[in-house]
Short mmCIF file of C-alpha atoms in Angstrom, two decimals:
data_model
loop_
_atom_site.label_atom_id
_atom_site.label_comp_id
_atom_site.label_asym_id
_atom_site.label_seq_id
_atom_site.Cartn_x
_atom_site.Cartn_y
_atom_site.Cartn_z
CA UNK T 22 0.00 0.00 0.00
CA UNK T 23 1.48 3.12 -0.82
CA UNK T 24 1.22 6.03 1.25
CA UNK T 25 -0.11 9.81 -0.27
CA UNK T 26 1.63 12.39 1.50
CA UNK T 27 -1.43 15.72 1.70
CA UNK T 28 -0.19 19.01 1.57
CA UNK T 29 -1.39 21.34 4.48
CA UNK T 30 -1.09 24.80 4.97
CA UNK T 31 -1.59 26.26 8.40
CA UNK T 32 -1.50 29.69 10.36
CA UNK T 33 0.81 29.93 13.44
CA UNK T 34 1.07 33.16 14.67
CA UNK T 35 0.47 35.00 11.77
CA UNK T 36 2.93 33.00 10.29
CA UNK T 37 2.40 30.23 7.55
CA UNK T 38 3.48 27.23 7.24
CA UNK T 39 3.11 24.65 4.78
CA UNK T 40 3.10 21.07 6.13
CA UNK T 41 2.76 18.05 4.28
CA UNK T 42 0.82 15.19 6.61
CA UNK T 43 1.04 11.53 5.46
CA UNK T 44 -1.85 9.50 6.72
CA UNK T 45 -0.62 6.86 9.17
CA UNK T 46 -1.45 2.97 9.93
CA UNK T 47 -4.53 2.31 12.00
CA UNK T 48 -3.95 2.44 16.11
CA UNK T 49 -6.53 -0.39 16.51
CA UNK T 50 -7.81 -3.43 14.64
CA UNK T 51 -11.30 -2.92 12.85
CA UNK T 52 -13.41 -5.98 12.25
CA UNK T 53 -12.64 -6.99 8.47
CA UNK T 54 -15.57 -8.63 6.40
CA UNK T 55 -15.32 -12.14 5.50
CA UNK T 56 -16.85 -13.55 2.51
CA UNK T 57 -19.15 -16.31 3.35
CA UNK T 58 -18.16 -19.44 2.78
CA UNK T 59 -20.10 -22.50 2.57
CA UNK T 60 -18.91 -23.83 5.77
CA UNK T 61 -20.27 -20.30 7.02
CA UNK T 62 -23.72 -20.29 5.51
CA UNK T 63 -24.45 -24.17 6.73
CA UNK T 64 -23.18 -23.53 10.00
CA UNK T 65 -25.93 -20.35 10.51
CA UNK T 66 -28.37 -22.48 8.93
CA UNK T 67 -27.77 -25.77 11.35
CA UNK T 68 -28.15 -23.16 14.37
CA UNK T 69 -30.74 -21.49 13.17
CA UNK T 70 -32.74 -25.07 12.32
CA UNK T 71 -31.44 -26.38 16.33
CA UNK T 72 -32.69 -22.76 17.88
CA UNK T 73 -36.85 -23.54 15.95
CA UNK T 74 -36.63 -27.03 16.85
CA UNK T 75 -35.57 -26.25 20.40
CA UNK T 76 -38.71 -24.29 20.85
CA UNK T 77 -40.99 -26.37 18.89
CA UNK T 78 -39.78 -29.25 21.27
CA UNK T 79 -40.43 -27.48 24.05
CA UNK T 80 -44.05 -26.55 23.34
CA UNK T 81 -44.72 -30.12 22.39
CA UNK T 82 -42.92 -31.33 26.01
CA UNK T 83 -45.42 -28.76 27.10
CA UNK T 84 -48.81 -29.97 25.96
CA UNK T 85 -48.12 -33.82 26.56
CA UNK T 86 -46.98 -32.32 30.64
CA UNK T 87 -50.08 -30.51 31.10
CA UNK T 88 -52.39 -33.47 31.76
CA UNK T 89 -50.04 -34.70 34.47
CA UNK T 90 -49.51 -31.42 36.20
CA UNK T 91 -53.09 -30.09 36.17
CA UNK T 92 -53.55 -31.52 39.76
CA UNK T 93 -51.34 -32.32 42.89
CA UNK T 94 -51.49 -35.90 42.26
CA UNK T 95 -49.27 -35.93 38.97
CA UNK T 96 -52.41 -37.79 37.52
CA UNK T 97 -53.97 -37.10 34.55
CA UNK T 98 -57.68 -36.92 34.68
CA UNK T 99 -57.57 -37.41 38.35
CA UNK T 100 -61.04 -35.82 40.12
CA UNK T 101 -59.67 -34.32 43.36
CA UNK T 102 -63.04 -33.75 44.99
CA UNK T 103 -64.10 -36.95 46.04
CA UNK T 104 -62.46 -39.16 48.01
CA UNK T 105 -58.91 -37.12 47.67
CA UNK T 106 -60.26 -34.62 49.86
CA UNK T 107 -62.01 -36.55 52.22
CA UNK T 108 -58.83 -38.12 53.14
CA UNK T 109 -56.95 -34.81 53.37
CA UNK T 110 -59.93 -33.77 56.09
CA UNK T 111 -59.74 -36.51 57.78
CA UNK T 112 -55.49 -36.34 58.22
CA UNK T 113 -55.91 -32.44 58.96
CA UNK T 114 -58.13 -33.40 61.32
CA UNK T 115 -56.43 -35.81 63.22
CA UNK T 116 -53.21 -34.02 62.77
CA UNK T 117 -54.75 -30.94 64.23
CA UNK T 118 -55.48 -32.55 67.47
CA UNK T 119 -51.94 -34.01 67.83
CA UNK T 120 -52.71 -37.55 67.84
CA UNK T 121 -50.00 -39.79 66.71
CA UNK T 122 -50.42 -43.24 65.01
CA UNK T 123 -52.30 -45.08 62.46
CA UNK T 124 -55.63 -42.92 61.24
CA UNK T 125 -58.73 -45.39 60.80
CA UNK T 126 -60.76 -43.96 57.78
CA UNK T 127 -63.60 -46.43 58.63
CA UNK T 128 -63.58 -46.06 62.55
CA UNK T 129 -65.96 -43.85 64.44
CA UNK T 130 -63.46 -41.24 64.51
CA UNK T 131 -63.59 -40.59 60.81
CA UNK T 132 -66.76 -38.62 60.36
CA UNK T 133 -66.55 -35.43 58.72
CA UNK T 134 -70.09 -33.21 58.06
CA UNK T 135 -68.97 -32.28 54.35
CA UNK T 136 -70.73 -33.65 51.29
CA UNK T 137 -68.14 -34.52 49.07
CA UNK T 138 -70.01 -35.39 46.07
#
């Protein structure tokens, strides 16, 4: 590369001068385009193909999860007003009172007044 030398005339102190000012190399590294290659262009295409299937994985992980986490059982299709709660009344209950052992769900003790149907 061959360097042009600019001729510059200035003003010091009433005085001119004529200066001649050759442009100089670059102080810092600027980002140089690189032609794509085909190596280039496949690689952007692979991620870009991996990021859509990523997502489109992720929605379908979704919708087959949803059954399964729709209530606290991890069962899909599981009705959680029957007999669910009526055994979560019925520990409460007993665990509210601070009685320890076994809990009879057909004994005397286990009445609750709550329709559960």
């Amino acid at each position: 590369m061959t360097a042009h030398i600019f001729p510059l005339r200035v003003r010091m102190g009433g005085v001119a001068t004529s200066l001649q000012v050759a442009p100089s190399m670059p102080t810092h590294h600027h980002a140089q385009l690189i032609p794509n290659t085909y190596i280039s262009v496949l690689e952007t295409l692979f991620g870009f193909i991996y990021l859509v299937g990523s997502v489109v994985c992720s929605f379908v992980y979704l919708g087959i999860l949803s059954p399964y986490v729709a209530n606290d059982m991890w069962w899909p299709s599981f009705n959680a007003t029957g007999a669910h709660t009526f055994v979560a009344d019925l520990v409460n209950d007993k665990m509210s009172l601070n009685r320890l052992g076994p809990v009879d769900l057909f004994g005397v003790g286990a009445v609750v007044e709550k329709s559960y149907a």
